[in-house]
Amino acid sequence: MSTDQQTKWSQFIPLVTVFFFWGFVAASNDILIPVFKKAFDLTQGQSQLVSVAFYVAYTVGSLIYMGISYLTKGDIINRIGYKNALALGLTISALGTLLFYPAANNGSFPLMLSGLFIVGLGFSLQQTVANPLAIALGPISTGSQRLTMAGGINNFGTTIGPLIVSFAIFGSAASANTDVSIESVKIPYLILGAAFILVAIFLKFSSLPDQPETVVEVAEDVKSSRKSALHYPQLILGMIGIFVYVGVEVSTASNLPDYMQSKLGFETKDIAPYISLYWASLMIGRWTGAVEAFNASASMEKILKFLAPYLAFGVFLLVNAIAKHDLTPFYVYALVIVVLIAADIASKGNPARMLLIFSTLGITALLIGMFTSGMVSVYAFTSVGLFCSTLWPCIFTLAISGLGKNTNQGSNFLIMMIMGGGIVSWLQGMVADSTHIQFSYIVGVICFAYLAFYAWRVSGILKAQGIDFDKKVSGGH
């Protein structure tokens, strides 16, 4: 490994810390939803306000960023630097966690939502900075794989988040306690806030660049002179893609507890390992997709393609064993992972092809979950995590490719659309209230159908602009 490559990796490692936090909080929300539903006597639609408050904050944060940049006549991130922007975002999120203390003491659902909203505001700024920065720390040919790797760290957070929050509320898995204790959530979130501050200080003194090099390569033609990122069709369609992708990823998990309780008779405290499995599925897929970022030899890459997903699955089993959950129901899931490996190999590292294949598998998994029963349906729904796993980096890379100087602006627009996580979850909850919870997953099927369309459409758009990922990927090995 060259000195320059070593430098890039030393910068990348501290960056992925913030990806961990995003995952921890997002997955923990899936445990808060059934807890709040019972404690505050909410409908399924009302309980999804947890997702709405958290994910709509991304849009509000992006609008604030745009407003400040407009009023100051310059990009605020370029002005204060990437490290300072990350530290500021972490500090804002830390302030949000402080609201959990009075909210828990007073049993206030609106105050809980306010705390999550402020945490989301901070995450909005962090995501605007961190995603293009992860792409910038290396060649474009492995940009999506680098985002996938960062996502794998994110999903380690999503794997342990539900287990820790569930333990804080209900105690150990062996405990017979089924009581809902709102006050139990305040200490974990106060500790999380302290961690935000410590990482902000750490990043401030890290080797991350304040002004990274150009995020993406662009074809040298007139398109690089476009004044706004909104003039690029790949971005416009990609914004809708991010909206529905985050929507189906979040809504599949956030509505799963209600399905398992109402249709399968699970207790709330026993659902945590299945929520953990869903988010671990994203980690499994992202560790698999991240293999190409290491530029290993062809033979070693093939070995790692099989080793990485089962290593990630082993992490899931380990953390659940530590939490004293029965692992017997999960061993069969090793067979489902084979489908992921085959799909990843078939994509050949092309983000558009991967998006098309994985979206099609996502539709298949949801339909199986909708039209079967028992644990087969549960495994089908949790496998959606496998097929969502690499969609974020695929959409993000495709959407900002060719934007050049408009990349930061484009990134901000994409982060704005994370609100889909809240809106789609709420929409599915409303469909569940008017029909039934299992049928409500038709919302996710529609989301995946759009992503398959985007994969087909964006390929033609980028090729017309002189950007061919098949050539870029093959040139990177």
Short mmCIF file of C-alpha atoms in Angstrom, two decimals:
data_model
loop_
_atom_site.label_atom_id
_atom_site.label_comp_id
_atom_site.label_asym_id
_atom_site.label_seq_id
_atom_site.Cartn_x
_atom_site.Cartn_y
_atom_site.Cartn_z
CA MET A 1 0.00 0.00 0.00
CA SER A 2 1.41 3.39 -1.03
CA THR A 3 1.92 6.27 1.40
CA ASP A 4 -0.96 8.14 -0.27
CA GLN A 5 -3.28 5.14 0.18
CA GLN A 6 -2.27 4.83 3.83
CA THR A 7 -3.09 8.52 4.29
CA LYS A 8 -6.53 8.04 2.71
CA TRP A 9 -7.33 5.11 5.02
CA SER A 10 -6.13 7.01 8.11
CA GLN A 11 -8.60 9.75 7.15
CA PHE A 12 -11.42 7.34 6.32
CA ILE A 13 -11.33 5.47 9.63
CA PRO A 14 -12.26 8.42 11.90
CA LEU A 15 -14.92 9.49 9.39
CA VAL A 16 -16.89 6.24 9.70
CA THR A 17 -17.45 6.86 13.41
CA VAL A 18 -20.32 9.19 12.56
CA PHE A 19 -21.82 6.52 10.29
CA PHE A 20 -22.02 4.26 13.36
CA PHE A 21 -24.04 6.86 15.27
CA TRP A 22 -26.56 7.30 12.46
CA GLY A 23 -27.25 3.59 12.46
CA PHE A 24 -27.45 3.25 16.24
CA VAL A 25 -30.12 5.92 16.60
CA ALA A 26 -32.13 5.00 13.48
CA ALA A 27 -32.49 1.34 14.48
CA SER A 28 -33.17 2.20 18.11
CA ASN A 29 -36.23 4.13 16.93
CA ASP A 30 -37.77 0.78 15.90
CA ILE A 31 -37.75 -0.27 19.56
CA LEU A 32 -39.09 3.10 20.72
CA ILE A 33 -42.08 2.88 18.34
CA PRO A 34 -43.86 -0.11 19.99
CA VAL A 35 -42.84 1.15 23.43
CA PHE A 36 -44.35 4.59 22.81
CA LYS A 37 -47.40 3.02 21.13
CA LYS A 38 -48.21 1.08 24.31
CA ALA A 39 -47.16 3.73 26.83
CA PHE A 40 -49.03 6.59 25.14
CA ASP A 41 -51.93 4.48 23.72
CA LEU A 42 -51.26 5.38 20.07
CA THR A 43 -52.56 3.96 16.79
CA GLN A 44 -50.03 2.42 14.38
CA GLY A 45 -50.13 5.57 12.25
CA GLN A 46 -49.56 7.81 15.30
CA SER A 47 -46.67 5.66 16.52
CA GLN A 48 -44.90 6.27 13.21
CA LEU A 49 -44.56 9.95 14.19
CA VAL A 50 -41.30 8.78 15.77
CA SER A 51 -39.98 8.12 12.27
CA VAL A 52 -41.58 11.29 10.90
CA ALA A 53 -39.96 13.54 13.52
CA PHE A 54 -36.53 11.97 13.04
CA TYR A 55 -36.42 11.79 9.26
CA VAL A 56 -38.23 15.03 8.40
CA ALA A 57 -35.50 16.74 10.46
CA TYR A 58 -33.09 15.85 7.65
CA THR A 59 -35.17 17.92 5.23
CA VAL A 60 -35.50 20.84 7.63
CA GLY A 61 -31.75 20.72 8.29
CA SER A 62 -31.01 20.74 4.58
CA LEU A 63 -33.32 23.73 4.05
CA ILE A 64 -31.59 25.60 6.88
CA TYR A 65 -28.23 24.80 5.27
CA MET A 66 -29.45 26.10 1.92
CA GLY A 67 -30.90 29.24 3.51
CA ILE A 68 -27.72 30.12 5.39
CA SER A 69 -25.60 29.45 2.30
CA TYR A 70 -27.88 31.69 0.22
CA LEU A 71 -27.89 34.53 2.75
CA THR A 72 -24.12 34.41 3.20
CA LYS A 73 -23.58 34.07 -0.58
CA GLY A 74 -21.39 31.00 -0.28
CA ASP A 75 -21.37 27.30 0.58
CA ILE A 76 -21.24 27.13 4.38
CA ILE A 77 -19.38 23.81 4.44
CA ASN A 78 -16.65 25.11 2.13
CA ARG A 79 -16.41 28.19 4.33
CA ILE A 80 -16.09 26.56 7.76
CA GLY A 81 -14.38 23.38 6.56
CA TYR A 82 -15.48 19.76 6.56
CA LYS A 83 -14.11 18.89 10.00
CA ASN A 84 -15.77 21.88 11.67
CA ALA A 85 -19.06 21.08 9.94
CA LEU A 86 -18.97 17.48 11.21
CA ALA A 87 -18.17 18.66 14.74
CA LEU A 88 -21.02 21.19 14.60
CA GLY A 89 -23.46 18.51 13.46
CA LEU A 90 -22.45 16.21 16.32
CA THR A 91 -22.89 19.04 18.83
CA ILE A 92 -26.41 19.77 17.55
CA SER A 93 -27.32 16.08 17.90
CA ALA A 94 -25.93 16.05 21.43
CA LEU A 95 -28.27 18.92 22.35
CA GLY A 96 -31.19 16.83 21.13
CA THR A 97 -30.33 13.94 23.44
CA LEU A 98 -30.56 16.30 26.43
CA LEU A 99 -34.33 16.62 25.85
CA PHE A 100 -34.80 12.93 26.61
CA TYR A 101 -34.22 13.63 30.30
CA PRO A 102 -37.16 16.02 30.91
CA ALA A 103 -39.26 14.13 28.33
CA ALA A 104 -38.82 10.86 30.24
CA ASN A 105 -39.41 12.46 33.64
CA ASN A 106 -42.63 14.12 32.46
CA GLY A 107 -43.84 11.29 30.24
CA SER A 108 -44.10 13.72 27.32
CA PHE A 109 -44.45 12.22 23.82
CA PRO A 110 -44.13 15.64 22.07
CA LEU A 111 -40.91 16.37 23.96
CA MET A 112 -39.53 12.94 23.00
CA LEU A 113 -40.30 13.74 19.36
CA SER A 114 -38.61 17.13 19.74
CA GLY A 115 -35.44 15.47 21.02
CA LEU A 116 -35.38 13.05 18.09
CA PHE A 117 -36.02 15.95 15.70
CA ILE A 118 -32.98 17.87 16.97
CA VAL A 119 -30.81 14.75 16.80
CA GLY A 120 -31.94 14.42 13.18
CA LEU A 121 -31.06 18.06 12.47
CA GLY A 122 -27.48 17.36 13.50
CA PHE A 123 -27.40 14.18 11.45
CA SER A 124 -28.54 16.16 8.40
CA LEU A 125 -25.44 18.33 8.47
CA GLN A 126 -23.21 15.33 9.20
CA GLN A 127 -24.61 13.39 6.24
CA THR A 128 -24.23 16.34 3.86
CA VAL A 129 -20.52 16.39 4.72
CA ALA A 130 -19.69 12.73 5.28
CA ASN A 131 -21.15 11.06 2.18
CA PRO A 132 -19.30 13.05 -0.52
CA LEU A 133 -16.21 13.07 1.73
CA ALA A 134 -16.20 9.26 1.83
CA ILE A 135 -16.33 9.22 -1.96
CA ALA A 136 -13.53 11.82 -2.18
CA LEU A 137 -11.09 9.75 -0.11
CA GLY A 138 -10.05 7.58 -3.05
CA PRO A 139 -10.68 6.92 -6.75
CA ILE A 140 -14.15 7.26 -8.28
CA SER A 141 -14.06 3.62 -9.42
CA THR A 142 -14.40 2.49 -5.80
CA GLY A 143 -16.46 5.43 -4.51
CA SER A 144 -19.71 3.48 -4.12
CA GLN A 145 -17.81 0.60 -2.47
CA ARG A 146 -16.27 3.03 0.02
CA LEU A 147 -19.73 4.33 0.89
CA THR A 148 -20.84 0.71 1.20
CA MET A 149 -18.01 0.04 3.66
CA ALA A 150 -18.98 3.09 5.71
CA GLY A 151 -22.54 1.78 5.60
CA GLY A 152 -21.28 -1.51 7.03
CA ILE A 153 -20.02 0.40 10.07
CA ASN A 154 -23.36 2.20 10.16
CA ASN A 155 -25.10 -1.14 10.35
CA PHE A 156 -22.95 -2.39 13.18
CA GLY A 157 -24.63 0.48 15.02
CA THR A 158 -28.06 -0.62 13.76
CA THR A 159 -27.37 -4.18 14.90
CA ILE A 160 -26.52 -3.35 18.50
CA GLY A 161 -28.76 -0.27 18.88
CA PRO A 162 -32.06 -2.16 19.28
CA LEU A 163 -30.46 -4.64 21.69
CA ILE A 164 -29.02 -1.92 23.94
CA VAL A 165 -32.20 0.17 24.01
CA SER A 166 -34.32 -2.93 24.58
CA PHE A 167 -32.06 -3.95 27.46
CA ALA A 168 -32.34 -0.44 28.95
CA ILE A 169 -36.13 -0.63 28.88
CA PHE A 170 -36.86 -4.30 29.63
CA GLY A 171 -33.67 -5.69 31.14
CA SER A 172 -32.03 -8.92 29.97
CA ALA A 173 -33.69 -11.33 27.55
CA ALA A 174 -34.12 -13.81 30.39
CA SER A 175 -36.12 -11.29 32.38
CA ALA A 176 -39.87 -11.78 32.59
CA ASN A 177 -40.35 -8.01 32.64
CA THR A 178 -42.79 -6.79 29.96
CA ASP A 179 -43.55 -3.40 31.53
CA VAL A 180 -42.94 -0.31 29.44
CA SER A 181 -40.69 2.17 31.24
CA ILE A 182 -40.36 5.49 29.45
CA GLU A 183 -37.95 6.76 32.09
CA SER A 184 -35.54 3.95 31.19
CA VAL A 185 -34.62 5.58 27.86
CA LYS A 186 -33.11 8.75 29.30
CA ILE A 187 -29.77 7.35 30.53
CA PRO A 188 -28.80 5.61 27.25
CA TYR A 189 -29.52 8.77 25.29
CA LEU A 190 -27.61 10.99 27.70
CA ILE A 191 -24.62 8.66 27.33
CA LEU A 192 -25.08 8.84 23.56
CA GLY A 193 -24.99 12.64 23.74
CA ALA A 194 -21.71 12.54 25.64
CA ALA A 195 -20.32 10.21 22.96
CA PHE A 196 -21.34 12.73 20.29
CA ILE A 197 -19.29 15.42 22.01
CA LEU A 198 -16.24 13.20 22.44
CA VAL A 199 -16.26 12.20 18.77
CA ALA A 200 -16.68 15.85 17.73
CA ILE A 201 -13.49 16.67 19.62
CA PHE A 202 -11.73 13.64 18.15
CA LEU A 203 -12.66 14.59 14.57
CA LYS A 204 -11.56 18.17 15.14
CA PHE A 205 -8.00 16.99 15.78
CA SER A 206 -8.01 14.13 13.24
CA SER A 207 -6.23 14.07 9.87
CA LEU A 208 -9.45 14.54 7.90
CA PRO A 209 -9.04 17.25 5.23
CA ASP A 210 -10.89 20.53 5.71
CA GLN A 211 -11.25 20.93 1.95
CA PRO A 212 -11.15 17.54 0.16
CA GLU A 213 -10.25 17.10 -3.46
CA THR A 214 -12.95 16.88 -6.14
CA VAL A 215 -15.49 14.25 -5.23
CA VAL A 216 -16.20 12.88 -8.68
CA GLU A 217 -14.62 12.88 -12.09
CA VAL A 218 -16.64 14.65 -14.80
CA ALA A 219 -16.51 14.48 -18.56
CA GLU A 220 -14.87 17.62 -19.93
CA ASP A 221 -17.73 19.25 -21.76
CA VAL A 222 -20.24 22.06 -21.34
CA LYS A 223 -22.18 20.29 -18.57
CA SER A 224 -19.60 21.24 -15.95
CA SER A 225 -20.68 24.89 -16.31
CA ARG A 226 -24.28 24.31 -15.21
CA LYS A 227 -25.20 26.72 -12.43
CA SER A 228 -27.35 24.44 -10.30
CA ALA A 229 -27.27 20.80 -9.36
CA LEU A 230 -30.99 20.71 -10.19
CA HIS A 231 -30.09 21.01 -13.88
CA TYR A 232 -28.85 17.40 -13.83
CA PRO A 233 -31.56 14.77 -14.49
CA GLN A 234 -29.57 12.04 -12.69
CA LEU A 235 -29.85 14.13 -9.51
CA ILE A 236 -33.56 14.95 -9.85
CA LEU A 237 -34.48 11.30 -10.36
CA GLY A 238 -31.94 10.31 -7.68
CA MET A 239 -33.64 12.58 -5.13
CA ILE A 240 -36.87 10.63 -5.61
CA GLY A 241 -34.76 7.46 -5.44
CA ILE A 242 -33.30 8.41 -2.04
CA PHE A 243 -36.79 9.33 -0.79
CA VAL A 244 -38.33 5.94 -1.65
CA TYR A 245 -35.18 3.96 -0.75
CA VAL A 246 -34.93 5.35 2.78
CA GLY A 247 -38.70 5.01 2.96
CA VAL A 248 -38.80 1.30 2.23
CA GLU A 249 -35.73 0.59 4.35
CA VAL A 250 -37.15 2.31 7.43
CA SER A 251 -40.84 1.43 7.01
CA THR A 252 -40.13 -2.29 6.58
CA ALA A 253 -38.42 -2.38 9.97
CA SER A 254 -40.58 0.14 11.84
CA ASN A 255 -43.80 -1.70 11.00
CA LEU A 256 -42.35 -5.16 11.67
CA PRO A 257 -42.94 -5.05 15.46
CA ASP A 258 -46.68 -4.47 14.96
CA TYR A 259 -46.88 -7.36 12.49
CA MET A 260 -45.06 -9.72 14.85
CA GLN A 261 -47.21 -8.66 17.80
CA SER A 262 -50.64 -8.60 16.14
CA LYS A 263 -50.25 -11.57 13.77
CA LEU A 264 -47.70 -13.83 15.46
CA GLY A 265 -48.26 -13.06 19.15
CA PHE A 266 -44.76 -11.86 20.04
CA GLU A 267 -44.15 -9.81 23.18
CA THR A 268 -42.55 -6.39 22.61
CA LYS A 269 -39.43 -7.38 24.55
CA ASP A 270 -38.89 -10.45 22.32
CA ILE A 271 -38.92 -8.51 19.04
CA ALA A 272 -35.51 -6.81 19.50
CA PRO A 273 -33.36 -9.65 18.04
CA TYR A 274 -35.49 -9.69 14.87
CA ILE A 275 -35.14 -5.94 14.46
CA SER A 276 -31.43 -6.47 15.08
CA LEU A 277 -31.43 -9.16 12.34
CA TYR A 278 -33.07 -6.77 9.89
CA TRP A 279 -30.44 -4.09 10.41
CA ALA A 280 -27.67 -6.69 10.61
CA SER A 281 -28.84 -7.78 7.16
CA LEU A 282 -27.84 -4.37 5.86
CA MET A 283 -24.45 -4.84 7.53
CA ILE A 284 -24.11 -8.28 5.91
CA GLY A 285 -24.82 -6.85 2.47
CA ARG A 286 -22.61 -3.82 2.92
CA TRP A 287 -19.63 -5.82 4.12
CA THR A 288 -20.07 -7.94 1.01
CA GLY A 289 -20.28 -4.93 -1.29
CA ALA A 290 -17.31 -3.24 0.37
CA VAL A 291 -14.88 -5.99 -0.66
CA GLU A 292 -14.06 -4.23 -3.94
CA ALA A 293 -12.89 -1.10 -2.11
CA PHE A 294 -9.76 -2.99 -0.99
CA ASN A 295 -8.51 -3.53 -4.58
CA ALA A 296 -7.61 -7.14 -3.74
CA SER A 297 -6.59 -9.66 -6.40
CA ALA A 298 -9.39 -11.33 -8.37
CA SER A 299 -8.97 -14.66 -6.56
CA MET A 300 -8.86 -13.03 -3.11
CA GLU A 301 -11.89 -10.91 -3.95
CA LYS A 302 -13.92 -14.03 -4.76
CA ILE A 303 -12.96 -15.56 -1.42
CA LEU A 304 -13.85 -12.37 0.47
CA LYS A 305 -17.22 -12.17 -1.30
CA PHE A 306 -18.17 -15.38 0.52
CA LEU A 307 -16.28 -14.72 3.75
CA ALA A 308 -17.40 -11.13 4.46
CA PRO A 309 -21.18 -11.73 4.67
CA TYR A 310 -20.82 -14.68 7.02
CA LEU A 311 -18.36 -12.77 9.15
CA ALA A 312 -20.97 -10.03 9.49
CA PHE A 313 -23.63 -12.67 10.25
CA GLY A 314 -21.28 -13.99 12.94
CA VAL A 315 -21.17 -10.51 14.49
CA PHE A 316 -24.97 -10.53 14.67
CA LEU A 317 -24.98 -13.95 16.34
CA LEU A 318 -22.26 -12.88 18.77
CA VAL A 319 -23.97 -9.71 19.99
CA ASN A 320 -27.26 -11.56 20.41
CA ALA A 321 -25.49 -14.37 22.29
CA ILE A 322 -24.00 -11.75 24.61
CA ALA A 323 -27.53 -10.37 25.06
CA LYS A 324 -28.61 -13.92 26.01
CA HIS A 325 -31.12 -14.34 23.17
CA ASP A 326 -31.92 -17.79 21.79
CA LEU A 327 -29.99 -18.12 18.50
CA THR A 328 -31.78 -21.23 17.23
CA PRO A 329 -34.33 -19.36 15.05
CA PHE A 330 -31.58 -17.55 13.16
CA TYR A 331 -29.29 -20.27 11.82
CA VAL A 332 -31.55 -20.93 8.81
CA TYR A 333 -30.94 -17.34 7.71
CA ALA A 334 -27.49 -18.41 6.53
CA LEU A 335 -29.22 -19.91 3.48
CA VAL A 336 -30.87 -16.59 2.58
CA ILE A 337 -27.44 -14.93 2.53
CA VAL A 338 -26.48 -17.13 -0.45
CA VAL A 339 -29.01 -15.17 -2.56
CA LEU A 340 -27.28 -11.92 -1.58
CA ILE A 341 -23.85 -13.25 -2.57
CA ALA A 342 -25.11 -14.41 -5.96
CA ALA A 343 -26.77 -11.05 -6.62
CA ASP A 344 -23.64 -9.13 -5.63
CA ILE A 345 -21.46 -11.21 -7.97
CA ALA A 346 -23.96 -10.77 -10.81
CA SER A 347 -23.85 -6.96 -10.45
CA LYS A 348 -20.09 -6.90 -11.25
CA GLY A 349 -19.65 -3.72 -9.22
CA ASN A 350 -21.77 -1.59 -11.57
CA PRO A 351 -24.00 0.59 -9.31
CA ALA A 352 -26.86 0.82 -11.85
CA ARG A 353 -26.92 -2.93 -12.45
CA MET A 354 -26.70 -3.59 -8.70
CA LEU A 355 -29.59 -1.20 -8.07
CA LEU A 356 -31.76 -3.02 -10.62
CA ILE A 357 -30.96 -6.52 -9.34
CA PHE A 358 -31.35 -5.71 -5.65
CA SER A 359 -34.58 -3.73 -6.18
CA THR A 360 -36.09 -6.71 -7.98
CA LEU A 361 -35.09 -8.99 -5.11
CA GLY A 362 -36.58 -6.50 -2.64
CA ILE A 363 -39.93 -6.70 -4.43
CA THR A 364 -39.74 -10.49 -4.35
CA ALA A 365 -38.97 -10.57 -0.62
CA LEU A 366 -41.86 -8.25 0.26
CA LEU A 367 -44.34 -10.24 -1.84
CA ILE A 368 -43.25 -13.46 -0.11
CA GLY A 369 -43.70 -11.78 3.26
CA MET A 370 -47.15 -10.52 2.28
CA PHE A 371 -48.49 -13.84 1.01
CA THR A 372 -47.00 -16.29 3.51
CA SER A 373 -47.34 -16.63 7.28
CA GLY A 374 -45.37 -17.52 10.39
CA MET A 375 -41.58 -17.34 10.48
CA VAL A 376 -41.30 -17.62 6.69
CA SER A 377 -42.91 -14.19 6.42
CA VAL A 378 -40.65 -12.80 9.16
CA TYR A 379 -37.50 -13.99 7.38
CA ALA A 380 -38.84 -12.61 4.10
CA PHE A 381 -39.38 -9.18 5.65
CA THR A 382 -36.00 -9.19 7.40
CA SER A 383 -34.27 -10.20 4.14
CA VAL A 384 -35.37 -6.84 2.72
CA GLY A 385 -32.44 -5.53 4.74
CA LEU A 386 -30.08 -7.65 2.61
CA PHE A 387 -31.47 -6.17 -0.59
CA CYS A 388 -31.52 -2.59 0.71
CA SER A 389 -27.92 -2.91 1.86
CA THR A 390 -26.08 -1.42 -1.12
CA LEU A 391 -28.83 0.79 -2.55
CA TRP A 392 -27.81 3.99 -0.75
CA PRO A 393 -24.27 4.10 -2.17
CA CYS A 394 -25.55 3.06 -5.60
CA ILE A 395 -28.18 5.83 -5.74
CA PHE A 396 -25.88 8.43 -4.17
CA THR A 397 -22.97 7.69 -6.52
CA LEU A 398 -25.21 7.67 -9.61
CA ALA A 399 -27.00 10.86 -8.59
CA ILE A 400 -23.90 13.01 -7.97
CA SER A 401 -21.80 11.62 -10.83
CA GLY A 402 -20.94 14.43 -13.23
CA LEU A 403 -22.03 17.29 -10.94
CA GLY A 404 -18.49 18.68 -10.51
CA LYS A 405 -18.57 21.99 -8.61
CA ASN A 406 -22.26 21.41 -7.81
CA THR A 407 -21.53 18.22 -5.87
CA ASN A 408 -22.01 19.71 -2.37
CA GLN A 409 -25.30 21.24 -3.44
CA GLY A 410 -26.39 17.95 -4.97
CA SER A 411 -25.42 16.07 -1.82
CA ASN A 412 -27.52 18.45 0.25
CA PHE A 413 -30.55 17.89 -1.98
CA LEU A 414 -30.14 14.12 -1.61
CA ILE A 415 -29.85 14.35 2.18
CA MET A 416 -33.02 16.43 2.17
CA MET A 417 -34.90 13.47 0.73
CA ILE A 418 -34.08 11.25 3.72
CA MET A 419 -37.43 12.51 4.98
CA GLY A 420 -38.84 9.57 3.00
CA GLY A 421 -37.96 7.40 6.00
CA GLY A 422 -40.61 9.20 8.03
CA ILE A 423 -43.20 9.88 5.34
CA VAL A 424 -43.26 6.36 3.88
CA SER A 425 -43.31 4.79 7.36
CA TRP A 426 -46.27 6.97 8.32
CA LEU A 427 -47.99 6.16 5.02
CA GLN A 428 -47.54 2.43 5.58
CA GLY A 429 -48.86 2.82 9.13
CA MET A 430 -51.98 4.55 7.78
CA VAL A 431 -52.47 1.82 5.17
CA ALA A 432 -52.13 -0.75 7.98
CA ASP A 433 -54.79 1.06 10.04
CA SER A 434 -57.23 1.10 7.08
CA THR A 435 -56.51 -2.48 5.87
CA HIS A 436 -54.17 -4.77 7.81
CA ILE A 437 -50.47 -4.71 8.67
CA GLN A 438 -49.36 -7.48 6.28
CA PHE A 439 -51.01 -5.90 3.23
CA SER A 440 -49.47 -2.51 4.10
CA TYR A 441 -46.13 -3.73 2.76
CA ILE A 442 -47.49 -3.01 -0.74
CA VAL A 443 -46.11 0.48 -0.08
CA GLY A 444 -42.59 -0.97 -0.06
CA VAL A 445 -43.23 -2.86 -3.29
CA ILE A 446 -44.09 0.43 -5.02
CA CYS A 447 -40.88 2.00 -3.65
CA PHE A 448 -38.70 -0.79 -5.02
CA ALA A 449 -40.49 -0.59 -8.39
CA TYR A 450 -39.42 3.05 -8.75
CA LEU A 451 -35.83 2.16 -7.85
CA ALA A 452 -35.77 -0.47 -10.59
CA PHE A 453 -37.00 2.18 -13.04
CA TYR A 454 -34.31 4.65 -11.86
CA ALA A 455 -31.59 2.04 -12.36
CA TRP A 456 -32.70 1.57 -15.98
CA ARG A 457 -33.17 5.29 -16.71
CA VAL A 458 -30.01 6.69 -15.12
CA SER A 459 -27.75 4.35 -17.09
CA GLY A 460 -28.78 6.04 -20.33
CA ILE A 461 -28.51 9.52 -18.82
CA LEU A 462 -24.95 9.03 -17.58
CA LYS A 463 -23.73 7.31 -20.74
CA ALA A 464 -25.03 10.29 -22.73
CA GLN A 465 -22.83 12.48 -20.50
CA GLY A 466 -19.77 10.30 -21.10
CA ILE A 467 -19.88 8.45 -17.77
CA ASP A 468 -19.71 4.65 -18.05
CA PHE A 469 -19.34 2.75 -14.78
CA ASP A 470 -18.50 -0.50 -16.51
CA LYS A 471 -15.37 1.14 -17.90
CA LYS A 472 -14.55 2.87 -14.63
CA VAL A 473 -14.93 -0.27 -12.53
CA SER A 474 -12.93 -2.45 -14.91
CA GLY A 475 -10.23 0.17 -14.96
CA GLY A 476 -10.01 0.13 -11.19
CA HIS A 477 -8.81 -3.49 -10.94
#
